[in-house]
Amino acid sequence: MWIANNWKDYEVIDCSCGEKLERWGNYTLVRPDPQVIWDTPKKEKGWKHMNAHYHRSKKGGGEWEFFDLPEQWSIHYGSLTFQLKPFSFKHTGLFPEQAVNWDWFSDKIRSAKRPVKVLNLFAYTGGATLAAAAAGASVTHVDASKGMVTWAKENAASSGLSDAPIRWIVDDCVKFVEREIRRGNHYDAIIMDPPSYGRGPKGEIWKIEDSVFPLIKLCAQLLTDKPLFFLVNSYTTGLQPAVLRYMIATALEKYDGTVTADEIGLPVSSNGLVLPCGASGRFEGK
């Protein structure tokens, strides 16, 4: 398992009964997590003194209960600063487990000793975009949500990256890739963090089981002759690491490199165990 264990401003303190107790900077949140199927004693004081609690509804969705939490606050990861705020369906605007991938591809970019163009699809609030830009890459950031792209720009400003070579695009990711192929554009590296289910800005339906492999094959056409890396993340239970590895190896078989895949996780500080948080597949060019 690839573990995001370099955080100072974030930690999973404990997890039990379908929920996790987390510290985000100076604030503790309790949020649901479907992986937490165990029932262990809630001994940590944060369980009784949290700043906010997201309650799942049996009818689907849920809502936040706030005790003492600002509308927005920030946390840091290395040189990066992220603006956080609780919003719909338990999210805060950041997936901290992805830091293990940020560290991996940042090292790849820094050691490349050449200009690196990165395409980040389903780019959300820009965690991977900012990590790549801070490492020296020029990045094209694509997300279907205008609000998320605006949030990513705020994170770039907070991280001192307002003037970094980042192209901000609000678009359906598949349609953008198809246009880039027609334009003859190419990238040295591609990152994608597709949702299990979603809709594009014009109602385009995305279902990961049906759509992710065709998109990976399309993206392979955008790669340069010697790609640096290709990263696919999944939070869908059915897409195990071996499935990600198979898809990437098949779509990128003409390129010289290595394909690996594994679960990603976060350490639990109270007991030394690791909370699984999805999976990632990686291609590394030689």
PDB file of C-alpha atoms in Angstrom:
ATOM      1  CA  MET A   1       0.000   0.000   0.000  1.00  0.00           C
ATOM      2  CA  TRP A   2       1.127   3.553  -0.772  1.00  0.00           C
ATOM      3  CA  ILE A   3       0.675   5.594   2.409  1.00  0.00           C
ATOM      4  CA  ALA A   4       0.399   9.378   2.671  1.00  0.00           C
ATOM      5  CA  ASN A   5       2.471   9.715   5.830  1.00  0.00           C
ATOM      6  CA  ASN A   6       4.151  13.109   5.352  1.00  0.00           C
ATOM      7  CA  TRP A   7       1.296  15.295   6.611  1.00  0.00           C
ATOM      8  CA  LYS A   8       1.769  17.674   9.541  1.00  0.00           C
ATOM      9  CA  ASP A   9      -1.521  19.611   9.278  1.00  0.00           C
ATOM     10  CA  TYR A  10      -3.767  16.591   8.800  1.00  0.00           C
ATOM     11  CA  GLU A  11      -4.261  13.249  10.541  1.00  0.00           C
ATOM     12  CA  VAL A  12      -6.768  10.473  10.920  1.00  0.00           C
ATOM     13  CA  ILE A  13      -6.920  10.231  14.704  1.00  0.00           C
ATOM     14  CA  ASP A  14      -9.284   7.263  14.944  1.00  0.00           C
ATOM     15  CA  CYS A  15     -12.029   5.462  13.032  1.00  0.00           C
ATOM     16  CA  SER A  16     -14.940   3.299  14.169  1.00  0.00           C
ATOM     17  CA  CYS A  17     -18.540   2.410  13.339  1.00  0.00           C
ATOM     18  CA  GLY A  18     -18.540   3.827   9.824  1.00  0.00           C
ATOM     19  CA  GLU A  19     -16.911   7.140  10.783  1.00  0.00           C
ATOM     20  CA  LYS A  20     -13.453   8.682  10.993  1.00  0.00           C
ATOM     21  CA  LEU A  21     -12.174  11.300  13.429  1.00  0.00           C
ATOM     22  CA  GLU A  22      -9.810  13.671  11.625  1.00  0.00           C
ATOM     23  CA  ARG A  23      -7.702  16.705  12.451  1.00  0.00           C
ATOM     24  CA  TRP A  24      -7.599  19.347   9.733  1.00  0.00           C
ATOM     25  CA  GLY A  25      -5.152  21.934  11.048  1.00  0.00           C
ATOM     26  CA  ASN A  26      -6.623  23.188  14.334  1.00  0.00           C
ATOM     27  CA  TYR A  27     -10.044  21.616  13.826  1.00  0.00           C
ATOM     28  CA  THR A  28     -11.411  18.110  14.321  1.00  0.00           C
ATOM     29  CA  LEU A  29     -14.140  16.710  12.099  1.00  0.00           C
ATOM     30  CA  VAL A  30     -16.123  13.485  12.190  1.00  0.00           C
ATOM     31  CA  ARG A  31     -17.116  12.236   8.760  1.00  0.00           C
ATOM     32  CA  PRO A  32     -18.567   8.976   7.426  1.00  0.00           C
ATOM     33  CA  ASP A  33     -16.326   6.450   5.683  1.00  0.00           C
ATOM     34  CA  PRO A  34     -17.762   3.276   4.104  1.00  0.00           C
ATOM     35  CA  GLN A  35     -14.485   1.398   4.599  1.00  0.00           C
ATOM     36  CA  VAL A  36     -14.801   1.631   8.378  1.00  0.00           C
ATOM     37  CA  ILE A  37     -16.836  -1.506   9.040  1.00  0.00           C
ATOM     38  CA  TRP A  38     -15.276  -2.237  12.452  1.00  0.00           C
ATOM     39  CA  ASP A  39     -16.709  -1.318  15.850  1.00  0.00           C
ATOM     40  CA  THR A  40     -13.897  -0.308  18.208  1.00  0.00           C
ATOM     41  CA  PRO A  41     -14.026   1.737  21.453  1.00  0.00           C
ATOM     42  CA  LYS A  42     -14.072   5.501  20.832  1.00  0.00           C
ATOM     43  CA  LYS A  43     -11.479   6.447  23.441  1.00  0.00           C
ATOM     44  CA  GLU A  44     -10.086   9.566  21.752  1.00  0.00           C
ATOM     45  CA  LYS A  45     -11.465  12.796  23.251  1.00  0.00           C
ATOM     46  CA  GLY A  46     -12.165  14.228  19.806  1.00  0.00           C
ATOM     47  CA  TRP A  47     -15.174  11.947  19.450  1.00  0.00           C
ATOM     48  CA  LYS A  48     -16.915  14.054  22.109  1.00  0.00           C
ATOM     49  CA  HIS A  49     -15.339  17.409  21.302  1.00  0.00           C
ATOM     50  CA  MET A  50     -15.369  17.719  17.518  1.00  0.00           C
ATOM     51  CA  ASN A  51     -15.760  21.019  15.640  1.00  0.00           C
ATOM     52  CA  ALA A  52     -18.172  19.548  13.085  1.00  0.00           C
ATOM     53  CA  HIS A  53     -19.935  16.265  12.377  1.00  0.00           C
ATOM     54  CA  TYR A  54     -21.336  15.110   9.036  1.00  0.00           C
ATOM     55  CA  HIS A  55     -24.357  12.867   9.541  1.00  0.00           C
ATOM     56  CA  ARG A  56     -25.343  10.453   6.810  1.00  0.00           C
ATOM     57  CA  SER A  57     -29.047  10.117   6.047  1.00  0.00           C
ATOM     58  CA  LYS A  58     -30.625   6.706   5.580  1.00  0.00           C
ATOM     59  CA  LYS A  59     -32.380   8.219   2.566  1.00  0.00           C
ATOM     60  CA  GLY A  60     -29.037   9.168   0.978  1.00  0.00           C
ATOM     61  CA  GLY A  61     -26.897  12.256   1.354  1.00  0.00           C
ATOM     62  CA  GLY A  62     -26.767  13.907   4.744  1.00  0.00           C
ATOM     63  CA  GLU A  63     -25.940  17.187   6.451  1.00  0.00           C
ATOM     64  CA  TRP A  64     -23.322  18.929   8.560  1.00  0.00           C
ATOM     65  CA  GLU A  65     -23.751  19.708  12.236  1.00  0.00           C
ATOM     66  CA  PHE A  66     -21.436  22.540  13.289  1.00  0.00           C
ATOM     67  CA  PHE A  67     -20.178  23.236  16.798  1.00  0.00           C
ATOM     68  CA  ASP A  68     -17.226  25.598  16.409  1.00  0.00           C
ATOM     69  CA  LEU A  69     -15.906  25.734  12.845  1.00  0.00           C
ATOM     70  CA  PRO A  70     -15.138  28.745  10.632  1.00  0.00           C
ATOM     71  CA  GLU A  71     -16.695  28.976   7.173  1.00  0.00           C
ATOM     72  CA  GLN A  72     -13.207  28.596   5.686  1.00  0.00           C
ATOM     73  CA  TRP A  73      -9.720  27.824   6.958  1.00  0.00           C
ATOM     74  CA  SER A  74      -6.394  26.676   5.521  1.00  0.00           C
ATOM     75  CA  ILE A  75      -3.889  23.850   5.946  1.00  0.00           C
ATOM     76  CA  HIS A  76      -0.418  23.333   4.517  1.00  0.00           C
ATOM     77  CA  TYR A  77       1.434  20.509   2.808  1.00  0.00           C
ATOM     78  CA  GLY A  78       5.051  21.454   2.247  1.00  0.00           C
ATOM     79  CA  SER A  79       5.001  24.692   0.255  1.00  0.00           C
ATOM     80  CA  LEU A  80       1.338  24.289  -0.681  1.00  0.00           C
ATOM     81  CA  THR A  81      -1.598  25.950   1.074  1.00  0.00           C
ATOM     82  CA  PHE A  82      -5.166  24.732   0.650  1.00  0.00           C
ATOM     83  CA  GLN A  83      -8.359  26.598   1.477  1.00  0.00           C
ATOM     84  CA  LEU A  84     -10.892  24.286   3.112  1.00  0.00           C
ATOM     85  CA  LYS A  85     -14.616  24.633   3.670  1.00  0.00           C
ATOM     86  CA  PRO A  86     -17.278  22.031   4.452  1.00  0.00           C
ATOM     87  CA  PHE A  87     -19.668  21.543   1.575  1.00  0.00           C
ATOM     88  CA  SER A  88     -22.105  19.050   0.130  1.00  0.00           C
ATOM     89  CA  PHE A  89     -21.775  15.329   0.747  1.00  0.00           C
ATOM     90  CA  LYS A  90     -19.189  15.436   3.574  1.00  0.00           C
ATOM     91  CA  HIS A  91     -16.322  16.967   1.539  1.00  0.00           C
ATOM     92  CA  THR A  92     -13.876  19.671   2.626  1.00  0.00           C
ATOM     93  CA  GLY A  93     -12.219  20.368  -0.727  1.00  0.00           C
ATOM     94  CA  LEU A  94      -9.203  18.086  -0.359  1.00  0.00           C
ATOM     95  CA  PHE A  95      -8.379  14.368  -0.476  1.00  0.00           C
ATOM     96  CA  PRO A  96      -5.298  14.165   1.788  1.00  0.00           C
ATOM     97  CA  GLU A  97      -4.464  10.570   0.811  1.00  0.00           C
ATOM     98  CA  GLN A  98      -3.504  11.876  -2.641  1.00  0.00           C
ATOM     99  CA  ALA A  99      -0.390  13.457  -1.118  1.00  0.00           C
ATOM    100  CA  VAL A 100       1.399  10.136  -1.608  1.00  0.00           C
ATOM    101  CA  ASN A 101       0.888  10.567  -5.358  1.00  0.00           C
ATOM    102  CA  TRP A 102       1.859  14.247  -5.255  1.00  0.00           C
ATOM    103  CA  ASP A 103       5.202  13.270  -3.692  1.00  0.00           C
ATOM    104  CA  TRP A 104       5.756  10.519  -6.262  1.00  0.00           C
ATOM    105  CA  PHE A 105       5.160  12.561  -9.399  1.00  0.00           C
ATOM    106  CA  SER A 106       6.823  15.680  -7.987  1.00  0.00           C
ATOM    107  CA  ASP A 107      10.048  13.688  -7.702  1.00  0.00           C
ATOM    108  CA  LYS A 108       9.552  12.479 -11.288  1.00  0.00           C
ATOM    109  CA  ILE A 109       9.092  16.047 -12.545  1.00  0.00           C
ATOM    110  CA  ARG A 110      12.085  17.437 -10.650  1.00  0.00           C
ATOM    111  CA  SER A 111      14.399  14.664 -11.809  1.00  0.00           C
ATOM    112  CA  ALA A 112      13.287  14.841 -15.464  1.00  0.00           C
ATOM    113  CA  LYS A 113      15.792  17.622 -16.260  1.00  0.00           C
ATOM    114  CA  ARG A 114      13.525  18.836 -19.065  1.00  0.00           C
ATOM    115  CA  PRO A 115      10.334  20.875 -19.472  1.00  0.00           C
ATOM    116  CA  VAL A 116       7.311  18.816 -18.451  1.00  0.00           C
ATOM    117  CA  LYS A 117       3.738  19.410 -19.645  1.00  0.00           C
ATOM    118  CA  VAL A 118       1.077  17.851 -17.407  1.00  0.00           C
ATOM    119  CA  LEU A 119      -2.621  17.346 -18.117  1.00  0.00           C
ATOM    120  CA  ASN A 120      -4.760  17.012 -14.972  1.00  0.00           C
ATOM    121  CA  LEU A 121      -8.296  15.736 -15.665  1.00  0.00           C
ATOM    122  CA  PHE A 122     -11.172  15.853 -13.147  1.00  0.00           C
ATOM    123  CA  ALA A 123      -8.790  18.196 -11.370  1.00  0.00           C
ATOM    124  CA  TYR A 124     -11.145  19.278  -8.554  1.00  0.00           C
ATOM    125  CA  THR A 125      -9.654  21.949  -6.264  1.00  0.00           C
ATOM    126  CA  GLY A 126      -6.166  21.555  -7.677  1.00  0.00           C
ATOM    127  CA  GLY A 127      -4.116  19.488  -5.238  1.00  0.00           C
ATOM    128  CA  ALA A 128      -2.295  17.584  -7.986  1.00  0.00           C
ATOM    129  CA  THR A 129      -2.152  20.682 -10.213  1.00  0.00           C
ATOM    130  CA  LEU A 130      -0.375  22.723  -7.556  1.00  0.00           C
ATOM    131  CA  ALA A 131       1.995  19.906  -6.607  1.00  0.00           C
ATOM    132  CA  ALA A 132       3.017  19.487 -10.254  1.00  0.00           C
ATOM    133  CA  ALA A 133       3.387  23.238 -10.785  1.00  0.00           C
ATOM    134  CA  ALA A 134       5.455  23.634  -7.616  1.00  0.00           C
ATOM    135  CA  ALA A 135       7.761  20.880  -8.905  1.00  0.00           C
ATOM    136  CA  GLY A 136       8.353  22.883 -12.100  1.00  0.00           C
ATOM    137  CA  ALA A 137       5.788  21.555 -14.592  1.00  0.00           C
ATOM    138  CA  SER A 138       3.407  23.525 -16.774  1.00  0.00           C
ATOM    139  CA  VAL A 139      -0.101  22.229 -16.094  1.00  0.00           C
ATOM    140  CA  THR A 140      -3.444  22.150 -17.891  1.00  0.00           C
ATOM    141  CA  HIS A 141      -6.141  21.865 -15.220  1.00  0.00           C
ATOM    142  CA  VAL A 142      -9.526  20.587 -16.452  1.00  0.00           C
ATOM    143  CA  ASP A 143     -12.744  20.211 -14.462  1.00  0.00           C
ATOM    144  CA  ALA A 144     -16.406  20.402 -15.465  1.00  0.00           C
ATOM    145  CA  SER A 145     -17.297  22.529 -12.426  1.00  0.00           C
ATOM    146  CA  LYS A 146     -16.637  26.258 -12.683  1.00  0.00           C
ATOM    147  CA  GLY A 147     -16.854  26.503  -8.897  1.00  0.00           C
ATOM    148  CA  MET A 148     -14.123  23.908  -8.412  1.00  0.00           C
ATOM    149  CA  VAL A 149     -11.816  25.637 -10.896  1.00  0.00           C
ATOM    150  CA  THR A 150     -12.359  28.930  -9.054  1.00  0.00           C
ATOM    151  CA  TRP A 151     -11.515  27.180  -5.770  1.00  0.00           C
ATOM    152  CA  ALA A 152      -8.369  25.710  -7.358  1.00  0.00           C
ATOM    153  CA  LYS A 153      -7.287  29.214  -8.413  1.00  0.00           C
ATOM    154  CA  GLU A 154      -7.737  30.365  -4.795  1.00  0.00           C
ATOM    155  CA  ASN A 155      -5.499  27.517  -3.661  1.00  0.00           C
ATOM    156  CA  ALA A 156      -2.916  28.506  -6.275  1.00  0.00           C
ATOM    157  CA  ALA A 157      -2.925  32.077  -4.961  1.00  0.00           C
ATOM    158  CA  SER A 158      -2.601  30.861  -1.359  1.00  0.00           C
ATOM    159  CA  SER A 159       0.358  28.698  -2.410  1.00  0.00           C
ATOM    160  CA  GLY A 160       2.163  31.541  -4.185  1.00  0.00           C
ATOM    161  CA  LEU A 161       1.506  29.957  -7.577  1.00  0.00           C
ATOM    162  CA  SER A 162      -0.749  32.593  -9.171  1.00  0.00           C
ATOM    163  CA  ASP A 163       1.893  33.239 -11.827  1.00  0.00           C
ATOM    164  CA  ALA A 164       2.783  29.570 -12.382  1.00  0.00           C
ATOM    165  CA  PRO A 165       2.231  28.216 -15.923  1.00  0.00           C
ATOM    166  CA  ILE A 166      -1.235  26.756 -15.232  1.00  0.00           C
ATOM    167  CA  ARG A 167      -4.001  26.731 -17.845  1.00  0.00           C
ATOM    168  CA  TRP A 168      -7.434  26.690 -16.169  1.00  0.00           C
ATOM    169  CA  ILE A 169     -10.154  24.958 -18.213  1.00  0.00           C
ATOM    170  CA  VAL A 170     -13.858  24.482 -17.377  1.00  0.00           C
ATOM    171  CA  ASP A 171     -14.971  21.673 -19.674  1.00  0.00           C
ATOM    172  CA  ASP A 172     -16.157  18.089 -19.953  1.00  0.00           C
ATOM    173  CA  CYS A 173     -12.938  16.072 -19.683  1.00  0.00           C
ATOM    174  CA  VAL A 174     -13.702  13.613 -22.486  1.00  0.00           C
ATOM    175  CA  LYS A 175     -14.654  16.358 -24.943  1.00  0.00           C
ATOM    176  CA  PHE A 176     -11.561  18.357 -24.013  1.00  0.00           C
ATOM    177  CA  VAL A 177      -9.294  15.358 -24.657  1.00  0.00           C
ATOM    178  CA  GLU A 178     -10.978  14.726 -28.026  1.00  0.00           C
ATOM    179  CA  ARG A 179     -10.366  18.351 -29.025  1.00  0.00           C
ATOM    180  CA  GLU A 180      -6.739  18.217 -27.896  1.00  0.00           C
ATOM    181  CA  ILE A 181      -6.213  15.155 -30.103  1.00  0.00           C
ATOM    182  CA  ARG A 182      -7.641  17.035 -33.085  1.00  0.00           C
ATOM    183  CA  ARG A 183      -5.439  20.045 -32.287  1.00  0.00           C
ATOM    184  CA  GLY A 184      -2.358  17.819 -32.247  1.00  0.00           C
ATOM    185  CA  ASN A 185      -1.378  18.766 -28.694  1.00  0.00           C
ATOM    186  CA  HIS A 186       0.721  16.415 -26.572  1.00  0.00           C
ATOM    187  CA  TYR A 187       1.630  16.026 -22.909  1.00  0.00           C
ATOM    188  CA  ASP A 188       4.532  14.445 -21.063  1.00  0.00           C
ATOM    189  CA  ALA A 189       2.319  13.319 -18.195  1.00  0.00           C
ATOM    190  CA  ILE A 190      -1.384  12.808 -17.488  1.00  0.00           C
ATOM    191  CA  ILE A 191      -3.240  12.630 -14.177  1.00  0.00           C
ATOM    192  CA  MET A 192      -6.881  11.636 -13.874  1.00  0.00           C
ATOM    193  CA  ASP A 193      -9.061  11.361 -10.802  1.00  0.00           C
ATOM    194  CA  PRO A 194     -12.426  10.363 -12.269  1.00  0.00           C
ATOM    195  CA  PRO A 195     -15.592  10.226 -10.168  1.00  0.00           C
ATOM    196  CA  SER A 196     -17.612   7.047  -9.872  1.00  0.00           C
ATOM    197  CA  TYR A 197     -20.552   8.906 -11.373  1.00  0.00           C
ATOM    198  CA  GLY A 198     -21.011  12.444 -12.593  1.00  0.00           C
ATOM    199  CA  ARG A 199     -22.379  14.855 -15.163  1.00  0.00           C
ATOM    200  CA  GLY A 200     -20.584  17.247 -17.449  1.00  0.00           C
ATOM    201  CA  PRO A 201     -21.478  20.953 -17.806  1.00  0.00           C
ATOM    202  CA  LYS A 202     -24.071  20.113 -20.479  1.00  0.00           C
ATOM    203  CA  GLY A 203     -25.514  17.049 -18.758  1.00  0.00           C
ATOM    204  CA  GLU A 204     -23.038  14.521 -20.142  1.00  0.00           C
ATOM    205  CA  ILE A 205     -23.261  11.345 -18.043  1.00  0.00           C
ATOM    206  CA  TRP A 206     -20.072   9.769 -16.700  1.00  0.00           C
ATOM    207  CA  LYS A 207     -20.126   6.261 -15.220  1.00  0.00           C
ATOM    208  CA  ILE A 208     -16.626   5.104 -14.407  1.00  0.00           C
ATOM    209  CA  GLU A 209     -17.055   1.394 -15.235  1.00  0.00           C
ATOM    210  CA  ASP A 210     -18.233   2.270 -18.752  1.00  0.00           C
ATOM    211  CA  SER A 211     -16.144   5.353 -19.420  1.00  0.00           C
ATOM    212  CA  VAL A 212     -12.716   5.139 -17.803  1.00  0.00           C
ATOM    213  CA  PHE A 213     -10.998   2.686 -20.176  1.00  0.00           C
ATOM    214  CA  PRO A 214     -12.118   4.513 -23.347  1.00  0.00           C
ATOM    215  CA  LEU A 215     -10.796   7.730 -21.790  1.00  0.00           C
ATOM    216  CA  ILE A 216      -7.452   6.138 -20.881  1.00  0.00           C
ATOM    217  CA  LYS A 217      -7.136   4.966 -24.509  1.00  0.00           C
ATOM    218  CA  LEU A 218      -7.956   8.476 -25.748  1.00  0.00           C
ATOM    219  CA  CYS A 219      -5.407  10.008 -23.385  1.00  0.00           C
ATOM    220  CA  ALA A 220      -2.722   7.632 -24.652  1.00  0.00           C
ATOM    221  CA  GLN A 221      -2.995   9.483 -27.967  1.00  0.00           C
ATOM    222  CA  LEU A 222      -2.031  12.728 -26.217  1.00  0.00           C
ATOM    223  CA  LEU A 223       1.226  11.430 -24.783  1.00  0.00           C
ATOM    224  CA  THR A 224       4.612  12.443 -26.146  1.00  0.00           C
ATOM    225  CA  ASP A 225       6.929   9.776 -27.560  1.00  0.00           C
ATOM    226  CA  LYS A 226       8.633   9.372 -24.185  1.00  0.00           C
ATOM    227  CA  PRO A 227       6.018  10.056 -21.520  1.00  0.00           C
ATOM    228  CA  LEU A 228       7.175  10.745 -17.982  1.00  0.00           C
ATOM    229  CA  PHE A 229       4.190   9.301 -16.110  1.00  0.00           C
ATOM    230  CA  PHE A 230       0.486   8.468 -16.262  1.00  0.00           C
ATOM    231  CA  LEU A 231      -1.615   8.328 -13.076  1.00  0.00           C
ATOM    232  CA  VAL A 232      -5.175   7.047 -12.650  1.00  0.00           C
ATOM    233  CA  ASN A 233      -6.960   7.218  -9.288  1.00  0.00           C
ATOM    234  CA  SER A 234     -10.101   5.352  -8.290  1.00  0.00           C
ATOM    235  CA  TYR A 235     -12.433   5.505  -5.323  1.00  0.00           C
ATOM    236  CA  THR A 236     -14.777   2.917  -6.817  1.00  0.00           C
ATOM    237  CA  THR A 237     -14.805  -0.385  -4.916  1.00  0.00           C
ATOM    238  CA  GLY A 238     -15.050  -2.490  -8.087  1.00  0.00           C
ATOM    239  CA  LEU A 239     -11.905  -0.990  -9.622  1.00  0.00           C
ATOM    240  CA  GLN A 240      -9.226  -2.849  -7.717  1.00  0.00           C
ATOM    241  CA  PRO A 241      -5.519  -2.019  -8.205  1.00  0.00           C
ATOM    242  CA  ALA A 242      -5.101  -4.994 -10.553  1.00  0.00           C
ATOM    243  CA  VAL A 243      -7.893  -3.609 -12.766  1.00  0.00           C
ATOM    244  CA  LEU A 244      -6.177  -0.204 -12.960  1.00  0.00           C
ATOM    245  CA  ARG A 245      -2.853  -1.873 -13.772  1.00  0.00           C
ATOM    246  CA  TYR A 246      -4.447  -3.972 -16.539  1.00  0.00           C
ATOM    247  CA  MET A 247      -6.135  -0.964 -18.167  1.00  0.00           C
ATOM    248  CA  ILE A 248      -3.028   1.223 -18.096  1.00  0.00           C
ATOM    249  CA  ALA A 249      -0.716  -1.550 -19.300  1.00  0.00           C
ATOM    250  CA  THR A 250      -3.086  -2.327 -22.169  1.00  0.00           C
ATOM    251  CA  ALA A 251      -3.663   1.265 -23.280  1.00  0.00           C
ATOM    252  CA  LEU A 252       0.013   2.281 -22.969  1.00  0.00           C
ATOM    253  CA  GLU A 253       1.615  -0.934 -24.215  1.00  0.00           C
ATOM    254  CA  LYS A 254       3.553   0.817 -26.997  1.00  0.00           C
ATOM    255  CA  TYR A 255       5.420   2.998 -24.497  1.00  0.00           C
ATOM    256  CA  ASP A 256       8.599   1.924 -22.757  1.00  0.00           C
ATOM    257  CA  GLY A 257       7.970   1.958 -19.041  1.00  0.00           C
ATOM    258  CA  THR A 258       6.725   0.234 -15.909  1.00  0.00           C
ATOM    259  CA  VAL A 259       3.137  -0.081 -14.686  1.00  0.00           C
ATOM    260  CA  THR A 260       2.330  -0.529 -10.988  1.00  0.00           C
ATOM    261  CA  ALA A 261      -0.857  -0.245  -8.956  1.00  0.00           C
ATOM    262  CA  ASP A 262      -1.752  -0.416  -5.290  1.00  0.00           C
ATOM    263  CA  GLU A 263      -4.154   0.754  -2.628  1.00  0.00           C
ATOM    264  CA  ILE A 264      -3.517   4.181  -1.135  1.00  0.00           C
ATOM    265  CA  GLY A 265      -4.069   4.906   2.534  1.00  0.00           C
ATOM    266  CA  LEU A 266      -3.717   7.194   5.533  1.00  0.00           C
ATOM    267  CA  PRO A 267      -2.072   6.260   8.832  1.00  0.00           C
ATOM    268  CA  VAL A 268      -4.333   6.225  11.898  1.00  0.00           C
ATOM    269  CA  SER A 269      -2.407   7.995  14.645  1.00  0.00           C
ATOM    270  CA  SER A 270      -4.141   6.390  17.640  1.00  0.00           C
ATOM    271  CA  ASN A 271      -3.278   2.791  16.783  1.00  0.00           C
ATOM    272  CA  GLY A 272      -0.628   2.718  14.035  1.00  0.00           C
ATOM    273  CA  LEU A 273      -2.952   1.025  11.540  1.00  0.00           C
ATOM    274  CA  VAL A 274      -3.757   2.285   8.042  1.00  0.00           C
ATOM    275  CA  LEU A 275      -7.139   3.384   6.673  1.00  0.00           C
ATOM    276  CA  PRO A 276      -7.556   2.348   3.006  1.00  0.00           C
ATOM    277  CA  CYS A 277      -8.663   5.220   0.769  1.00  0.00           C
ATOM    278  CA  GLY A 278      -8.992   3.929  -2.790  1.00  0.00           C
ATOM    279  CA  ALA A 279      -6.435   2.814  -5.349  1.00  0.00           C
ATOM    280  CA  SER A 280      -3.997   4.256  -7.865  1.00  0.00           C
ATOM    281  CA  GLY A 281      -2.400   2.947 -11.044  1.00  0.00           C
ATOM    282  CA  ARG A 282       0.894   4.408 -12.255  1.00  0.00           C
ATOM    283  CA  PHE A 283       2.908   4.268 -15.464  1.00  0.00           C
ATOM    284  CA  GLU A 284       6.530   5.401 -15.170  1.00  0.00           C
ATOM    285  CA  GLY A 285       8.417   6.049 -18.368  1.00  0.00           C
ATOM    286  CA  LYS A 286      12.009   4.838 -18.740  1.00  0.00           C
TER     287      LYS A 286
END
